[in-house]
CSV table of C-alpha atoms in Angstrom, one decimal:
chain,number,residue,atom,x,y,z
K,253,MET,CA,98.3,140.1,52.4
K,254,THR,CA,97.4,141.4,48.9
K,255,ILE,CA,98.6,144.3,46.6
K,256,LEU,CA,97.2,145.4,44.0
K,257,LEU,CA,99.1,147.0,41.7
K,258,PHE,CA,98.4,149.5,39.3
K,259,GLY,CA,100.4,152.0,36.7
K,260,VAL,CA,104.3,151.2,36.8
K,261,THR,CA,103.9,150.0,39.2
K,262,LYS,CA,102.0,146.0,37.6
K,263,ASP,CA,105.0,146.9,34.8
K,264,ILE,CA,108.4,146.7,37.2
K,265,ILE,CA,107.2,144.1,39.6
K,266,GLY,CA,104.9,142.1,36.4
K,267,SER,CA,101.5,141.3,37.4
K,268,SER,CA,98.9,143.0,38.5
K,269,THR,CA,98.9,141.5,42.3
K,270,LEU,CA,100.5,140.1,44.2
K,271,SER,CA,99.8,138.4,47.4
K,272,MET,CA,102.6,138.3,50.3
K,273,PRO,CA,102.4,135.2,53.1
K,274,SER,CA,102.6,135.8,56.2
K,275,SER,CA,105.8,133.4,56.3
K,276,SER,CA,107.1,135.7,54.6
K,277,GLU,CA,110.1,137.9,56.5
K,278,PHE,CA,108.1,141.1,55.9
K,279,GLY,CA,105.0,138.7,57.6
K,280,SER,CA,107.0,137.1,60.4
K,281,LYS,CA,107.8,141.2,62.0
K,282,LYS,CA,104.8,142.5,64.3
K,283,THR,CA,104.6,145.8,63.3
K,284,LYS,CA,105.0,146.8,59.7
K,285,THR,CA,104.6,150.3,58.3
K,286,VAL,CA,103.8,151.5,54.8
K,287,LYS,CA,106.9,152.3,54.9
K,288,GLU,CA,108.0,149.1,56.1
K,289,LEU,CA,106.4,147.5,53.3
K,290,LYS,CA,107.9,149.4,50.8
K,291,GLU,CA,111.3,149.2,52.2
K,292,TYR,CA,110.4,145.4,51.4
K,293,LEU,CA,108.9,145.4,48.4
K,294,SER,CA,111.9,147.9,46.8
K,295,LYS,CA,114.7,145.6,48.5
K,296,ILE,CA,112.9,142.8,45.2
K,297,TYR,CA,111.9,145.0,43.6
K,298,PRO,CA,115.0,148.2,43.1
K,299,GLU,CA,113.3,150.2,40.5
K,300,LEU,CA,110.2,150.9,42.8
K,301,LYS,CA,112.9,153.0,44.1
K,302,LYS,CA,113.0,155.3,41.9
K,303,LEU,CA,108.9,156.7,42.1
K,304,SER,CA,108.8,158.9,44.3
K,305,SER,CA,105.6,160.0,44.1
K,306,LEU,CA,103.7,156.7,45.0
K,307,ALA,CA,100.4,157.2,46.5
K,308,VAL,CA,99.9,153.8,48.2
K,309,ALA,CA,96.1,153.1,50.2
K,310,VAL,CA,95.3,149.9,53.0
K,311,ASN,CA,91.7,149.9,52.1
K,312,ASN,CA,90.9,151.6,50.1
K,313,SER,CA,92.1,154.5,52.4
K,314,TYR,CA,95.5,156.7,51.2
K,315,ALA,CA,97.8,156.1,53.5
K,316,ASN,CA,100.6,158.2,55.0
K,317,ASP,CA,104.8,156.4,55.5
K,318,ASP,CA,103.5,156.0,59.4
K,319,THR,CA,100.0,153.7,58.4
K,320,ILE,CA,100.5,150.0,60.3
K,321,ILE,CA,99.0,147.7,58.3
K,322,ASP,CA,98.8,143.7,59.2
K,323,ASN,CA,98.0,140.5,57.3
K,324,PHE,CA,94.0,140.9,56.6
K,325,ASP,CA,95.3,144.8,55.3
K,326,GLU,CA,94.6,145.0,51.1
K,327,ILE,CA,97.2,147.2,49.8
K,328,ALA,CA,97.1,149.2,46.3
K,329,LEU,CA,100.3,150.9,44.6
K,330,ILE,CA,99.4,153.5,42.8
K,331,PRO,CA,101.5,156.2,41.0
K,332,PRO,CA,100.9,158.6,39.1
K,333,VAL,CA,99.6,158.8,35.5
K,334,SER,CA,99.4,161.5,32.7
K,335,GLY,CA,98.6,160.0,29.3
K,336,GLY,CA,94.9,162.1,27.4
V,191,MET,CA,66.1,177.1,20.9
V,192,ASN,CA,63.5,173.8,20.2
V,193,ILE,CA,62.6,173.6,23.4
V,194,ASN,CA,62.4,170.1,22.9
V,195,ARG,CA,66.0,169.0,23.2
V,196,TYR,CA,66.7,168.6,26.2
V,197,GLN,CA,64.2,167.3,27.0
V,198,ARG,CA,65.1,163.0,27.5
V,199,GLN,CA,67.0,164.5,30.3
V,200,THR,CA,64.8,167.6,31.6
V,201,VAL,CA,62.0,164.6,31.4
V,202,LEU,CA,64.4,163.8,34.6
V,203,LYS,CA,62.9,163.7,38.3
V,204,ASP,CA,66.6,164.8,39.1
V,205,PHE,CA,68.1,167.1,36.8
V,206,GLY,CA,64.7,169.1,35.3
V,207,PRO,CA,64.6,172.2,34.5
V,208,GLN,CA,66.7,174.0,36.7
V,209,ALA,CA,69.4,172.0,36.2
V,210,GLN,CA,69.6,172.6,32.7
V,211,GLN,CA,69.6,176.4,33.0
V,212,LYS,CA,72.6,175.8,35.1
V,213,LEU,CA,74.4,174.1,32.4
V,214,LYS,CA,73.6,176.9,30.1
V,215,ASN,CA,74.2,179.5,32.3
V,216,SER,CA,78.2,177.6,33.2
V,217,SER,CA,81.1,177.8,31.1
V,218,VAL,CA,83.3,175.2,31.9
V,219,LEU,CA,87.2,174.9,30.1
V,220,VAL,CA,88.6,171.5,28.3
V,221,VAL,CA,92.6,171.5,28.6
V,222,GLY,CA,93.3,168.8,25.3
V,223,ALA,CA,90.8,168.0,22.6
V,224,GLY,CA,93.1,164.4,23.0
V,225,GLY,CA,92.0,160.9,24.5
V,226,LEU,CA,90.0,162.5,27.1
V,227,GLY,CA,89.2,165.7,25.4
V,228,ILE,CA,87.9,164.8,23.2
V,229,PRO,CA,84.0,162.9,24.7
V,230,VAL,CA,84.5,165.7,27.0
V,231,LEU,CA,83.8,167.8,24.7
V,232,GLN,CA,81.0,166.0,22.6
V,233,TYR,CA,79.1,165.3,25.5
V,234,LEU,CA,79.0,168.5,27.3
V,235,ASN,CA,78.0,170.1,24.1
V,236,ALA,CA,75.5,167.7,23.3
V,237,MET,CA,74.0,168.3,26.6
V,238,GLY,CA,73.9,172.2,26.8
V,239,ILE,CA,76.8,174.0,28.1
V,240,GLY,CA,76.3,177.1,27.5
V,241,THR,CA,80.7,178.0,26.4
V,242,ILE,CA,82.5,175.8,25.5
V,243,GLY,CA,87.0,176.7,25.7
V,244,VAL,CA,89.4,174.6,24.3
V,245,ILE,CA,93.1,175.0,24.6
V,246,GLU,CA,95.0,173.1,22.1
V,247,GLN,CA,98.0,173.4,19.6
V,248,ASP,CA,98.3,170.0,17.9
V,249,ASP,CA,97.3,169.7,14.8
V,250,ILE,CA,95.9,165.7,13.6
V,251,GLU,CA,98.5,162.8,13.0
V,252,ILE,CA,97.3,159.2,12.4
V,253,THR,CA,98.6,158.0,15.3
V,254,ASN,CA,95.8,160.1,16.7
V,255,LEU,CA,92.9,158.6,15.1
V,256,GLN,CA,92.8,154.8,16.4
V,257,ARG,CA,90.6,157.0,20.9
V,258,GLN,CA,90.6,160.7,18.5
V,259,VAL,CA,87.1,159.4,16.9
V,260,LEU,CA,86.1,163.4,16.5
V,261,TYR,CA,89.3,163.4,13.8
V,262,THR,CA,88.6,162.2,10.5
V,263,GLU,CA,91.4,160.8,7.9
V,264,LYS,CA,90.9,163.3,6.0
V,265,ASP,CA,91.4,165.5,9.0
V,266,LEU,CA,95.1,164.7,9.4
V,267,GLY,CA,97.9,167.3,9.5
V,268,ARG,CA,94.9,170.7,9.9
V,269,SER,CA,95.6,171.7,13.6
V,270,LYS,CA,92.5,170.2,16.5
V,271,ILE,CA,91.6,173.3,17.2
V,272,GLU,CA,89.6,174.8,13.7
V,273,VAL,CA,88.7,170.2,13.8
V,274,VAL,CA,87.5,171.5,16.6
V,275,LEU,CA,85.4,173.9,16.2
V,276,GLU,CA,84.1,173.1,13.2
V,277,ARG,CA,82.3,169.9,14.8
V,278,LEU,CA,81.2,171.2,17.6
V,279,SER,CA,79.7,174.4,16.3
V,280,ALA,CA,77.1,172.3,13.9
V,281,GLN,CA,76.4,169.8,16.6
V,282,ASN,CA,75.1,172.9,19.0
V,283,SER,CA,74.8,176.1,17.4
V,284,ASN,CA,73.5,177.4,20.3
V,285,THR,CA,76.9,176.6,22.7
V,286,GLN,CA,78.9,179.4,22.7
V,287,PHE,CA,83.0,178.5,22.1
V,288,LYS,CA,86.2,180.5,23.2
V,289,THR,CA,89.0,178.6,22.0
V,290,PHE,CA,92.9,178.6,22.3
V,291,ASP,CA,95.5,178.0,20.7
V,292,THR,CA,97.9,177.4,22.9
V,293,PHE,CA,99.6,174.6,24.4
V,294,LEU,CA,98.8,176.3,28.7
V,295,THR,CA,101.7,177.7,30.5
V,296,LYS,CA,102.7,179.5,32.9
V,297,HIS,CA,101.8,182.9,31.6
V,298,ASN,CA,98.7,181.7,30.3
V,299,ALA,CA,97.4,179.9,32.6
V,300,LEU,CA,95.8,182.2,35.0
V,301,GLU,CA,94.6,184.2,32.7
V,302,ILE,CA,92.3,182.2,30.6
V,303,ILE,CA,91.0,179.6,33.5
V,304,SER,CA,89.9,182.5,35.8
V,305,GLN,CA,87.8,183.0,32.9
V,306,PHE,CA,85.6,179.1,33.2
V,307,ASP,CA,83.2,178.0,36.0
V,308,VAL,CA,84.7,174.5,36.0
V,309,ILE,CA,88.4,173.4,34.4
V,310,VAL,CA,88.4,169.4,32.2
V,311,ASP,CA,91.8,167.9,33.0
V,312,GLY,CA,92.4,165.3,29.6
V,313,SER,CA,95.9,167.0,29.7
V,314,ASP,CA,98.7,164.3,28.5
V,315,ASN,CA,101.6,165.4,30.9
V,316,PHE,CA,101.9,166.1,34.1
V,317,PRO,CA,104.1,169.2,33.4
V,318,THR,CA,100.2,170.8,33.1
V,319,ARG,CA,98.6,168.3,35.2
V,320,TYR,CA,100.9,170.5,38.2
V,321,LEU,CA,100.6,174.3,36.4
V,322,ILE,CA,95.5,173.1,36.6
V,323,ASN,CA,96.1,171.9,39.8
V,324,ASP,CA,97.6,175.2,41.5
V,325,ALA,CA,96.0,177.5,38.7
V,326,CYS,CA,92.9,176.8,40.1
V,327,VAL,CA,94.5,176.0,43.7
V,328,ILE,CA,95.0,179.7,43.2
V,329,LEU,CA,91.4,180.5,41.4
V,330,LYS,CA,89.4,178.7,43.7
V,331,LYS,CA,88.4,176.6,40.9
V,332,PRO,CA,86.6,172.9,40.5
V,333,PHE,CA,88.7,170.6,38.0
V,334,VAL,CA,87.6,167.4,36.7
V,335,SER,CA,90.9,165.1,36.3
V,336,GLY,CA,91.1,162.3,33.6
V,337,ALA,CA,94.5,160.8,33.2
V,338,ILE,CA,95.0,157.3,31.6
V,339,GLN,CA,97.8,154.8,30.7
V,340,GLY,CA,97.8,151.1,29.1
V,341,PHE,CA,94.6,149.6,29.6
V,342,GLU,CA,94.1,151.5,33.2
V,343,GLY,CA,92.7,155.1,33.8
V,344,GLN,CA,92.5,157.3,36.9
V,345,LEU,CA,89.4,160.0,37.8
V,346,SER,CA,89.2,162.5,40.6
V,347,VAL,CA,87.8,165.7,41.2
V,348,PHE,CA,89.7,168.2,42.5
V,349,ASN,CA,89.7,171.9,45.3
V,350,TYR,CA,85.3,170.9,45.0
V,351,GLN,CA,84.7,173.3,47.0
V,352,GLY,CA,88.1,174.5,48.9
V,353,GLY,CA,88.9,169.9,48.7
V,354,PRO,CA,91.5,167.6,48.0
V,355,THR,CA,93.7,168.9,45.7
V,356,TYR,CA,96.2,166.9,42.7
V,357,ARG,CA,99.2,166.9,45.1
V,358,CYS,CA,97.2,166.0,48.0
V,359,LEU,CA,97.8,162.8,46.4
V,360,PHE,CA,100.9,162.7,44.7
V,361,PRO,CA,102.5,165.4,46.1
V,362,ASN,CA,105.4,165.9,43.3
V,363,MET,CA,105.6,165.7,40.1
V,364,PRO,CA,107.4,162.3,39.4
V,365,THR,CA,111.2,162.7,37.7
V,366,LEU,CA,110.7,162.0,34.2
V,367,GLU,CA,113.0,158.5,34.4
V,368,GLU,CA,110.3,157.4,37.3
V,369,ILE,CA,107.5,157.6,35.0
V,370,PRO,CA,107.7,156.1,30.9
V,371,ASN,CA,107.1,159.0,29.1
V,372,CYS,CA,105.4,159.2,26.6
V,373,ASN,CA,106.7,156.7,23.1
V,374,GLU,CA,106.9,154.1,25.0
V,375,ASN,CA,103.4,155.1,26.1
V,376,GLY,CA,100.3,152.9,25.4
V,377,VAL,CA,96.5,153.6,25.5
V,378,LEU,CA,94.1,151.0,24.6
V,379,GLY,CA,91.3,153.7,21.8
V,380,VAL,CA,88.9,152.9,24.1
V,381,ILE,CA,90.6,153.4,27.9
V,382,PRO,CA,89.9,157.4,27.2
V,383,GLY,CA,87.0,157.4,25.8
V,384,ILE,CA,85.6,155.5,29.6
V,385,ILE,CA,87.0,157.6,31.1
V,386,GLY,CA,86.5,160.9,29.2
V,387,ASN,CA,82.5,160.4,29.3
V,388,LEU,CA,83.5,159.6,32.8
V,389,GLN,CA,85.0,163.8,33.2
V,390,ALA,CA,82.3,164.4,31.3
V,391,LEU,CA,79.5,163.3,33.9
V,392,GLU,CA,81.2,164.6,36.7
V,393,THR,CA,81.3,168.1,35.1
V,394,VAL,CA,77.6,168.0,34.5
V,395,LYS,CA,77.1,166.6,38.5
V,396,ILE,CA,79.6,169.6,39.5
V,397,ILE,CA,77.4,172.7,37.7
V,398,SER,CA,73.6,171.0,38.1
V,399,GLY,CA,74.2,169.6,41.9
V,400,VAL,CA,73.1,167.3,41.5
V,401,GLY,CA,74.0,163.7,42.7
V,402,LYS,CA,77.7,162.9,44.6
V,403,ILE,CA,80.4,164.1,43.6
V,404,LEU,CA,84.4,162.6,43.1
V,405,ASN,CA,85.9,164.7,45.6
V,406,GLY,CA,88.2,163.4,47.5
V,407,LYS,CA,88.1,159.5,46.0
V,408,LEU,CA,90.3,158.8,43.3
V,409,LEU,CA,88.5,156.1,40.9
V,410,LEU,CA,91.2,153.2,39.7
V,411,PHE,CA,89.3,151.8,36.4
V,412,ASN,CA,91.1,148.6,35.2
V,413,GLY,CA,89.9,148.2,31.7
V,414,LEU,CA,91.3,144.6,31.6
V,415,ASN,CA,89.2,142.8,34.4
V,416,GLN,CA,86.2,145.5,34.0
V,417,SER,CA,87.0,147.3,38.1
V,418,TYR,CA,86.3,150.1,39.3
V,419,GLN,CA,88.7,150.8,42.9
V,420,THR,CA,87.8,153.9,45.2
V,421,ILE,CA,90.8,154.8,47.0
V,422,THR,CA,89.7,157.8,49.4
V,423,PHE,CA,92.2,160.7,50.1
V,424,SER,CA,91.8,164.6,52.7
V,425,LEU,CA,92.9,166.7,52.1
V,426,LYS,CA,96.5,168.4,53.6
V,427,PRO,CA,96.3,171.4,54.1
V,428,GLN,CA,99.5,173.2,52.9
V,429,ASN,CA,98.0,171.6,49.3
V,430,THR,CA,95.0,175.1,49.5
V,431,ALA,CA,98.0,178.0,50.8
V,432,ILE,CA,99.6,177.9,47.0
V,433,LYS,CA,99.6,181.6,45.9
V,434,LYS,CA,101.4,181.9,43.6
V,435,LEU,CA,102.3,179.6,40.3
V,436,LEU,CA,106.0,177.5,40.8
V,437,GLU,CA,108.6,179.9,38.3
V,438,SER,CA,108.7,176.6,36.1
V,439,TYR,CA,107.2,173.4,35.7
V,440,GLY,CA,109.5,172.1,33.3
V,441,THR,CA,108.0,169.9,30.2
V,442,GLU,CA,107.9,166.6,29.1
V,443,VAL,CA,109.7,166.2,25.5
V,444,CYS,CA,106.3,164.3,24.4
V,445,LYS,CA,106.0,165.7,20.7
V,446,VAL,CA,108.7,165.1,19.1
V,447,ASP,CA,112.3,163.7,19.8
V,448,LYS,CA,114.2,166.8,21.0
V,449,ASN,CA,117.3,164.3,21.0
V,450,ILE,CA,119.6,164.2,18.2
V,451,GLY,CA,122.8,163.0,17.2
V,452,ILE,CA,126.1,164.0,15.8
V,453,GLU,CA,125.0,163.1,12.3
V,454,GLU,CA,121.3,164.3,12.5
V,455,PHE,CA,122.2,167.7,13.1
V,456,GLU,CA,125.0,168.0,10.6
V,457,ASN,CA,122.9,167.1,8.3
V,458,ARG,CA,120.2,169.4,9.4
V,459,LEU,CA,122.9,171.8,9.6
V,460,LYS,CA,122.9,171.9,5.8
V,461,ILE,CA,119.0,172.4,5.7
V,462,GLN,CA,118.0,175.4,7.8
V,463,LYS,CA,120.2,178.4,6.5
V,464,HIS,CA,119.5,179.9,10.3
V,465,VAL,CA,119.4,178.3,13.1
V,466,GLN,CA,121.6,179.5,17.0
V,467,ILE,CA,123.8,176.9,18.4
V,468,ILE,CA,123.7,177.6,22.1
V,469,ASP,CA,127.3,176.2,24.1
V,470,VAL,CA,126.3,175.3,28.0
V,471,ARG,CA,129.4,174.8,28.9
V,472,THR,CA,131.7,176.8,31.5
V,473,LYS,CA,132.5,180.1,30.0
V,474,GLU,CA,136.9,178.3,30.9
V,475,GLU,CA,135.3,175.3,28.9
V,476,PHE,CA,134.4,176.9,26.4
V,477,GLU,CA,137.1,179.3,25.3
V,478,ASN,CA,139.4,176.2,25.9
V,479,PHE,CA,138.0,174.4,23.6
V,480,SER,CA,135.2,174.9,20.6
V,481,LEU,CA,133.9,174.3,17.2
V,482,PRO,CA,134.6,177.3,15.5
V,483,GLN,CA,132.3,175.9,12.5
V,484,LEU,CA,129.2,175.7,14.8
V,485,LYS,CA,129.5,179.6,15.5
V,486,ALA,CA,128.4,178.6,19.0
V,487,LEU,CA,126.8,180.8,21.1
V,488,ASN,CA,128.6,180.6,24.2
V,489,ILE,CA,126.0,180.8,27.7
V,490,PRO,CA,127.0,178.9,30.9
V,491,LEU,CA,123.9,176.5,32.2
V,492,ASN,CA,123.6,178.8,34.9
V,493,GLU,CA,123.3,181.1,33.5
V,494,LEU,CA,120.4,180.3,31.0
V,495,LYS,CA,118.0,181.7,32.6
V,496,ASP,CA,119.1,185.1,33.1
V,497,ARG,CA,119.9,185.4,29.5
V,498,THR,CA,116.7,183.8,27.5
V,499,GLU,CA,116.3,187.5,26.0
V,500,GLU,CA,120.2,186.3,23.7
V,501,LEU,CA,117.7,182.9,22.3
V,502,ASP,CA,116.0,183.1,18.7
V,503,SER,CA,112.6,182.3,19.3
V,504,LEU,CA,111.7,182.1,15.6
V,505,ASN,CA,114.4,179.2,14.5
V,506,PRO,CA,115.5,176.5,16.0
V,507,ILE,CA,118.0,176.2,19.1
V,508,TYR,CA,120.8,173.1,19.2
V,509,LEU,CA,122.5,172.6,22.3
V,510,LEU,CA,125.4,171.7,23.2
V,511,CYS,CA,127.2,170.9,26.1
V,512,GLN,CA,131.0,168.5,26.4
V,513,SER,CA,128.5,165.2,26.8
V,514,GLY,CA,124.9,165.8,25.9
V,515,LYS,CA,124.3,166.2,29.9
V,516,ARG,CA,123.9,169.8,30.6
V,517,SER,CA,122.6,170.6,27.3
V,518,GLY,CA,119.5,167.9,27.8
V,519,MET,CA,119.2,169.8,31.4
V,520,ALA,CA,119.0,173.4,28.8
V,521,VAL,CA,116.4,172.0,27.0
V,522,ARG,CA,114.6,171.0,30.4
V,523,ILE,CA,115.0,174.7,31.5
V,524,LEU,CA,114.2,176.9,28.7
V,525,GLU,CA,111.2,174.8,28.1
V,526,GLY,CA,109.3,175.8,31.3
V,527,ILE,CA,110.6,179.7,30.3
V,528,ASN,CA,109.4,179.2,26.9
V,529,PRO,CA,107.9,176.1,25.7
V,530,GLU,CA,107.2,177.9,21.7
V,531,LEU,CA,110.6,177.5,22.2
V,532,GLU,CA,112.3,174.5,18.8
V,533,LEU,CA,114.8,172.9,21.4
V,534,TYR,CA,116.8,170.0,20.7
V,535,ASN,CA,120.3,168.7,22.3
V,536,ILE,CA,122.5,167.6,20.4
V,537,LEU,CA,123.5,163.8,22.2
V,538,GLY,CA,126.6,162.9,22.3
V,539,GLY,CA,128.1,167.0,22.3
V,540,VAL,CA,132.4,167.8,21.6
V,541,ASP,CA,133.3,164.0,22.9
V,542,GLN,CA,131.1,163.1,20.1
V,543,PHE,CA,132.5,165.4,17.4
V,544,LEU,CA,136.2,164.2,17.8
V,545,ALA,CA,135.4,161.2,18.2
V,546,LEU,CA,133.9,161.4,15.7
V,547,GLN,CA,136.2,163.4,13.4
V,548,LYS,CA,139.0,160.8,14.5
């Protein structure tokens, strides 16, 4: 699973993409949702927890908390930006 | 008007004189004449939009010049709206301009936005972005949204023909703690130029009916690897049911540092003759202990909203509490009510005064 990072999530995680190996604690579970992914990432990167307005896309479509994801999906974490 | 003026675009088979006429008959409001707003304004004006509105209240500062390419060193200190009008009138004398030397607020948003066909959001803060969204939803106007940070940009057309809105993507305004504030926010000069030009393109497409509009899609641009990614999203019907604006959109503290320390505050008191000091602690706290030399007016935080007529809108207002926390909240509340107020939060509050006296 590849996670693309935008805006402040890139600063929090420290790179523009994140690869999740399938053998990780999270990857070994059978059913996964966007919510579970967020919770998992927040454990590793507590700063992410603060982002109440974060949008998540799965394979280039906006996803809800209960959207199912698997190892082949491309995820994007998209916080709003305000600069002009 | 010289009919050759727009020949290079009217010659396009898919554009033609019909589309040109639509541009001429249309009106566009650009919110903010900054990094995004400037390229939007320059291109819309060049291409022949009939009526262009600009809303902006800032003056030109040296730190603007790296990305706001309409302004020159000679313009430093001048009002943006004045310079914009001067330059754009020289660029295209056929355009009608409507300038609004103010910030967009909940008090003026509906009245101003209702005068235009399409709105372009080139603002630099979340409160204005959510205000534009809500006002456009109420008035059923499409708006072309661009936003930038660092080496990245976001672009989308919201509320187009009843389609998805900004709140379908980002339902609620992020808190100040979540997203870095403007001072920490850097941006590479050319990035707003890229996103602003794309906003101008979407605006022209909406008006002329040419091409496919970027509605229900968010374009993410990353300048570092020249990547464009498009995310699709759909309408959440509750977001088009907005009937009136929120009581408050809050305000991001962007321009001036509104927090000042005790020493700075005391220095200012020596120079500034007319200031108002509001102590937002409770009546009991205030009666129990206050600093008589400050001649502060006690308006407890929870009464602030209802007692705004007691505020001095012509002079600086300093907000004070025990530790600086409630006074910080007071600044945000008052900014939401009246962005024209000149507000400062005294850091450390009464505790800090006492600590320094010891």
